[in-house]
Short mmCIF file of C-alpha atoms and ligand atoms in Angstrom, two decimals:
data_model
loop_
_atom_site.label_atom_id
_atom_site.label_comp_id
_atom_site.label_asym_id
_atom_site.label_seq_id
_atom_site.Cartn_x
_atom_site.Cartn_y
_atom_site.Cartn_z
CA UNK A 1129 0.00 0.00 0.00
CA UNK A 1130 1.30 3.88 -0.76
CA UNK A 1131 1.60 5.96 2.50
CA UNK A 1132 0.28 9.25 2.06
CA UNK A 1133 2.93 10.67 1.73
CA UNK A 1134 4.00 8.92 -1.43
CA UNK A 1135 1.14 9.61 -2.77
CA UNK A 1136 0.92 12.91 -2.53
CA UNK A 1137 4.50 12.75 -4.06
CA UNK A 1138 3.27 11.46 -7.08
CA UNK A 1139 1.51 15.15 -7.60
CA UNK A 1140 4.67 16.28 -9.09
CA UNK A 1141 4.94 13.69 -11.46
CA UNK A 1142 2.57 14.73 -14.45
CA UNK A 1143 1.99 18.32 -13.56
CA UNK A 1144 3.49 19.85 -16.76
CA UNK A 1145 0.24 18.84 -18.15
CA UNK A 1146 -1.31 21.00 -15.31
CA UNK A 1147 -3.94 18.52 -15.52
CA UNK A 1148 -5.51 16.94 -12.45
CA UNK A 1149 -7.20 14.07 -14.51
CA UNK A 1150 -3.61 12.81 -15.87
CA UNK A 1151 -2.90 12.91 -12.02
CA UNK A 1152 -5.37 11.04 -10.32
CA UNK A 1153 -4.79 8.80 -13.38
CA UNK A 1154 -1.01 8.31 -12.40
CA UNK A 1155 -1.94 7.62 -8.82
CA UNK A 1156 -4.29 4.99 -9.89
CA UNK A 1157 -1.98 3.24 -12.40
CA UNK A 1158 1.12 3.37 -9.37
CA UNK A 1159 -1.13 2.15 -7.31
CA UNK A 1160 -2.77 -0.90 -9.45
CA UNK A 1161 1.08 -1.51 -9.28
CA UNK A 1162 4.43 -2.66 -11.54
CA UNK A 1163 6.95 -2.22 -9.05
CA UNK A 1164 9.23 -0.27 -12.10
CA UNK A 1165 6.87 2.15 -12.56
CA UNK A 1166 6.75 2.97 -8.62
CA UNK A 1167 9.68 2.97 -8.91
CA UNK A 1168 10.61 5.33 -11.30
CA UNK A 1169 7.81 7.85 -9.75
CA UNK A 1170 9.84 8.19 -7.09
CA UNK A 1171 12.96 8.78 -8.77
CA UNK A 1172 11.29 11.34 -10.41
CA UNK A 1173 10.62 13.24 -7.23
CA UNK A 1174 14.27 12.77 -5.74
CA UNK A 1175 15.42 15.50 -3.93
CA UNK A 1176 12.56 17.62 -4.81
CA UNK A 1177 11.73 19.91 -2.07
CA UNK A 1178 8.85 22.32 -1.26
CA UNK A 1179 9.94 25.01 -2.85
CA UNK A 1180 10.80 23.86 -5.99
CA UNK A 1181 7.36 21.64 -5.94
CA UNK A 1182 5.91 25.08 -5.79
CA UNK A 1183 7.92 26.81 -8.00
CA UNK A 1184 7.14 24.39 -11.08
CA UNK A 1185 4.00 22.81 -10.40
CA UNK A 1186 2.37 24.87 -8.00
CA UNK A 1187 1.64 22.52 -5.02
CA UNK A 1188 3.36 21.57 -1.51
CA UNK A 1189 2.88 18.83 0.46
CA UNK A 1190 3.22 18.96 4.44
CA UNK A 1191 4.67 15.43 4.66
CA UNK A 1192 7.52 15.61 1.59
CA UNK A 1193 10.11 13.61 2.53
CA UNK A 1194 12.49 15.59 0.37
CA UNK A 1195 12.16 18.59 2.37
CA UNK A 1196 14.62 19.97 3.89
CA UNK A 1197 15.85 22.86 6.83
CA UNK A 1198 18.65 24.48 7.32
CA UNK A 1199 20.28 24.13 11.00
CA UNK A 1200 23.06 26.94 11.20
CA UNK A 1201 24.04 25.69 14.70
CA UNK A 1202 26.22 22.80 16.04
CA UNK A 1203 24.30 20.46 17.27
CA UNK A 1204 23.77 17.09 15.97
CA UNK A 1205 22.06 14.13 17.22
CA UNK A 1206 23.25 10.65 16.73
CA UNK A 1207 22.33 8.93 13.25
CA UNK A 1208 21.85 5.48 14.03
CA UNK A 1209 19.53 6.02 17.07
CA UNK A 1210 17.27 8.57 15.41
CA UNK A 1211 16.66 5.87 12.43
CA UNK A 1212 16.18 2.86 15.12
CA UNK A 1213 13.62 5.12 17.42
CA UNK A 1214 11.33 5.32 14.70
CA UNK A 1215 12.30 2.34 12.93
CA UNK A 1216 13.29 3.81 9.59
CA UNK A 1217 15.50 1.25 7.26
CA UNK A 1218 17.39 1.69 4.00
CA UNK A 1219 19.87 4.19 2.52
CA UNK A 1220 19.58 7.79 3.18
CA UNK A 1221 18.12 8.26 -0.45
CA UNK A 1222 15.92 5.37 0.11
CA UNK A 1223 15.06 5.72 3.89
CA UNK A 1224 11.43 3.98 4.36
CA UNK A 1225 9.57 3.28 7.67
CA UNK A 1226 9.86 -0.49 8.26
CA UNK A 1227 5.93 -1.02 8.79
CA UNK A 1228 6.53 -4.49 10.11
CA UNK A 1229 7.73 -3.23 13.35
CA UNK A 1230 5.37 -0.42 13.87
CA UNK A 1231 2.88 -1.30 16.67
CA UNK A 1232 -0.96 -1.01 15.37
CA UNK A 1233 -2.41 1.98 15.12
CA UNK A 1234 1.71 4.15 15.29
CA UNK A 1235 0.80 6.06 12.21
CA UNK A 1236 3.38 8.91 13.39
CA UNK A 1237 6.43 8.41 11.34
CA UNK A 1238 5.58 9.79 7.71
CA UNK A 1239 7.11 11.68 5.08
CA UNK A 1240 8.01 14.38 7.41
CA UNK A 1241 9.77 11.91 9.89
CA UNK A 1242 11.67 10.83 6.81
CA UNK A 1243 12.86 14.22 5.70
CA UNK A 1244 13.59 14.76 9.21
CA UNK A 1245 16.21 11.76 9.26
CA UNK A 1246 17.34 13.39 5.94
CA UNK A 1247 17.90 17.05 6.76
CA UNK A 1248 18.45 17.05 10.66
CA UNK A 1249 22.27 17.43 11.61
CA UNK A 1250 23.88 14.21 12.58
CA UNK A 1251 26.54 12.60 13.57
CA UNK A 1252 27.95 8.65 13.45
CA UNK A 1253 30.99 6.96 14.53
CA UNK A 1254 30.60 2.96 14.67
CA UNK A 1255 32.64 2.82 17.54
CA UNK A 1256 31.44 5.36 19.86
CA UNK A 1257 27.78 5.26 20.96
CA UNK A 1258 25.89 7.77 21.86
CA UNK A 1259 25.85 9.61 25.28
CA UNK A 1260 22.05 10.57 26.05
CA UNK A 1261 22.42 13.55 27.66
CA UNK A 1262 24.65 15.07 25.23
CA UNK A 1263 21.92 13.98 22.77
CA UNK A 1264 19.30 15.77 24.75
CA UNK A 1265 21.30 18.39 24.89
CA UNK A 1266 21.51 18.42 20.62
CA UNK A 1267 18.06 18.02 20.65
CA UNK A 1268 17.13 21.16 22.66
CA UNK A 1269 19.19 23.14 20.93
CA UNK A 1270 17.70 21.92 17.38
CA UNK A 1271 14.14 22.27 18.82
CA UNK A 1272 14.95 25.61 19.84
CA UNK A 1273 16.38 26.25 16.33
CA UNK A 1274 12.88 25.26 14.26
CA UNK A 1275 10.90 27.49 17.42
CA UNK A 1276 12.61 30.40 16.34
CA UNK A 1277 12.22 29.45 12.40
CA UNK A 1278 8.29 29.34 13.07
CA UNK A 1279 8.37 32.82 15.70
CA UNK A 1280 9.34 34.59 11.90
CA UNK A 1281 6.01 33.84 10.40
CA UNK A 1282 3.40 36.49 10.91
CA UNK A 1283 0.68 33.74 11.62
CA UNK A 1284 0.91 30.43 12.90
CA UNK A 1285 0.14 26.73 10.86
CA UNK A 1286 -3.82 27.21 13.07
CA UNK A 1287 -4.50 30.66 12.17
CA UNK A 1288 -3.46 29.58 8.16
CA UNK A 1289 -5.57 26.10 8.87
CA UNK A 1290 -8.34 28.79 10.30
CA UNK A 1291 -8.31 30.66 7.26
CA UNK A 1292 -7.85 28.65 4.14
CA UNK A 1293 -11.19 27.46 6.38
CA UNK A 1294 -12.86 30.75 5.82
CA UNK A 1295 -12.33 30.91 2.10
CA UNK A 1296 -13.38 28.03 0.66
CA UNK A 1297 -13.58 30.03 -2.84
CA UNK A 1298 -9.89 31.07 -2.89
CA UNK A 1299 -8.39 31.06 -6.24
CA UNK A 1300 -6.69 28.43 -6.39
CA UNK A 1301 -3.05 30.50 -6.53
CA UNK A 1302 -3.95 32.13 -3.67
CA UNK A 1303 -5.38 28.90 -1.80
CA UNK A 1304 -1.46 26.87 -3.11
CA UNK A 1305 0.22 30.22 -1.17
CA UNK A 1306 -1.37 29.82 1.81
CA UNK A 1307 -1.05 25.78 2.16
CA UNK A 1308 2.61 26.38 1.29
CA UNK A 1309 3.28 28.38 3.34
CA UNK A 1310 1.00 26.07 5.92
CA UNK A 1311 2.39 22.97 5.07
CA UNK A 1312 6.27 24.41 5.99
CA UNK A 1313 5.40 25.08 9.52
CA UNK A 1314 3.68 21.98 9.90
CA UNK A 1315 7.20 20.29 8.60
CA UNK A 1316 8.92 22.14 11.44
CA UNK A 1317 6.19 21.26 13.94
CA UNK A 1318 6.34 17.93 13.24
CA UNK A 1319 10.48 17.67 13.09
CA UNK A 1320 9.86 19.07 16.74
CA UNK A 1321 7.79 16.64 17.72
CA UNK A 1322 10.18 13.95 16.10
CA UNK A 1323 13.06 15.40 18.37
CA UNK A 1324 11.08 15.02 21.17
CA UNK A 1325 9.90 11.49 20.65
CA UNK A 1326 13.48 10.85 19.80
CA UNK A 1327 15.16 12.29 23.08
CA UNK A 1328 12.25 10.50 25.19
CA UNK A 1329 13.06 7.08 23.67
CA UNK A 1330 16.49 6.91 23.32
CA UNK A 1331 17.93 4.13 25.48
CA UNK A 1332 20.81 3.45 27.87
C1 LIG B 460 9.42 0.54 16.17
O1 LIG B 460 9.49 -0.85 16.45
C2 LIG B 460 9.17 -1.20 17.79
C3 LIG B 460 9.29 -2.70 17.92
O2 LIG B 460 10.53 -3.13 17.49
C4 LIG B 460 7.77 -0.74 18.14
O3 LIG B 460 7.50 -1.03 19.50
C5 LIG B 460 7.63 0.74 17.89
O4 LIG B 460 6.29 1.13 18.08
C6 LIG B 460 8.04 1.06 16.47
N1 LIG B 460 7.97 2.51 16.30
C7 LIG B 460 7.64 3.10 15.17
C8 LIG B 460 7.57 4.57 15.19
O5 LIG B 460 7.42 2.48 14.14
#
C-alpha cells in the first residue's frame, strides 16, 4: 500500500500537463502496481523539495520527505539512534519506515519523519555510541532552532488552517500560497515533535 505521503509525491509527477485528470490517473496506475513504474515515480521526485514543488507545479505537500531545513548551529544528534527510534530502514536516499515493526495503530512516522532523518544534523561513529544527555542536549538546541524558524512567520500553521477554512472560494493561486506556506510550519512542527519522541526514547 502507498503511504500518504507517497502519494501525494506522485503530484509532481505529471503536472506539466497541469492537468488533475492525468494525475489522479497516475496515482491509480502506481497504485494498481508494476513495481518499475513505482519505482521510477519516485525517482522522479528525488530531492525535490517544497519550494521547488511550488515553483514548477504549484503545489506543496506537508509530509515531503524531500524537504529539507537548514540548521546553522552545532548540534547534531546521533544517526543510528534517530533511524532505530522510529524504525526507519534503508539508505539515506531510500530511507522507508519499516511497517513491520510499527505497533498497530503508530501512524506517526511519515514523510516528514523521513525528511527529518534526511535534513536534521547528525553525527555517526561505529565505535562510539551515543551519550544521552549530550543527545538531549543536541536536541534542545535543534528544537529551539525550528521554534525560532516558526516565531518569523506572521501567523501560525492554526491561524493559516483557520483561514484557508474561511475561504473556501480562494483562487486556487492564492489557496497553493497559503497551504505552502502552511504545510512548511507543519514540517517544522512535526520535526519538533520527532526530536522530542526521539530524546524521550532513546535508550541506555
Ligand atoms: C518501532 O518498532 C518497535 C518494535 O521493534 C515498536 O514497538 C515501535 O512502536 C516502532 N515505532 C515506530 C515509530 O514504528
Amino acid at each position: 500500500m502507498l503511504e500518504s505521503w507517497e502519494a501525494e509525491s506522485f503530484l509532481a509527477f505529471p503536472f506539466y500537463c497541469l492537468s488533475y485528470f492525468i494525475f489522479t490517473l497516475e496515482i491509480l496506475i502506481v497504485a494498481l502496481k508494476p513495481k518499475n513504474l513505482l519505482q521510477m515515480t519516485i525517482n522522479y521526485m528525488s530531492g525535490q523539495k517544497n519550494e521547488i514543488l511550488m515553483q514548477r507545479y504549484g503545489f506543496s505537500s506537508p509530509v515531503n520527505p524531500w524537504d529539507v531545513i537548514k540548521f546553522s548551529g552545532n548540534a547534531k544528534i546521533h544517526l543510528d539512534s534517530f533511524l532505530s527510534v522510529f524504525n526507519i530502514s534503508g539508505l539515506p536516499e531510500e530511507y522507508y519506515h519499516n511497517k513491520c515493526l510499527a505497533i498497530n495503530g503508530d501512524t506517526f512516522v511519515d514523510g516528514a519523519v523521513v525528511a527529518a532523518a534526511r535534513t536534521l544534523p547528525t553525527w555517526s561513529d561505529k565505535d562510539v555510541p551515543p551519550i544521552p544527555s549530550a543527545e538531549r542536549m543536541a536536541v534542545k538546541e535543534l528544537q529551539q532552532e525550528c521554534r525560532q524558524m516558526l516565531a518569523q512567520y506572521a501567523t501560525t500553521s492554526k491561524q493559516d488552517e483557520k483561514l484557508l477554512d474561511s475561504l473556501p472560494n480562494a483562487p486556487r493561486t492564492l489557496e497553493a500560497a497559503i497551504k505552502y506556506r502552511l504545510h512548511r510550519k507543519l514540517f517544522i512542527e512535526k520535526v519538533i515533535q520527532a526530536l522530542e519522541i526521539y530524546q524521550d526514547k532513546i535508550l541506555f
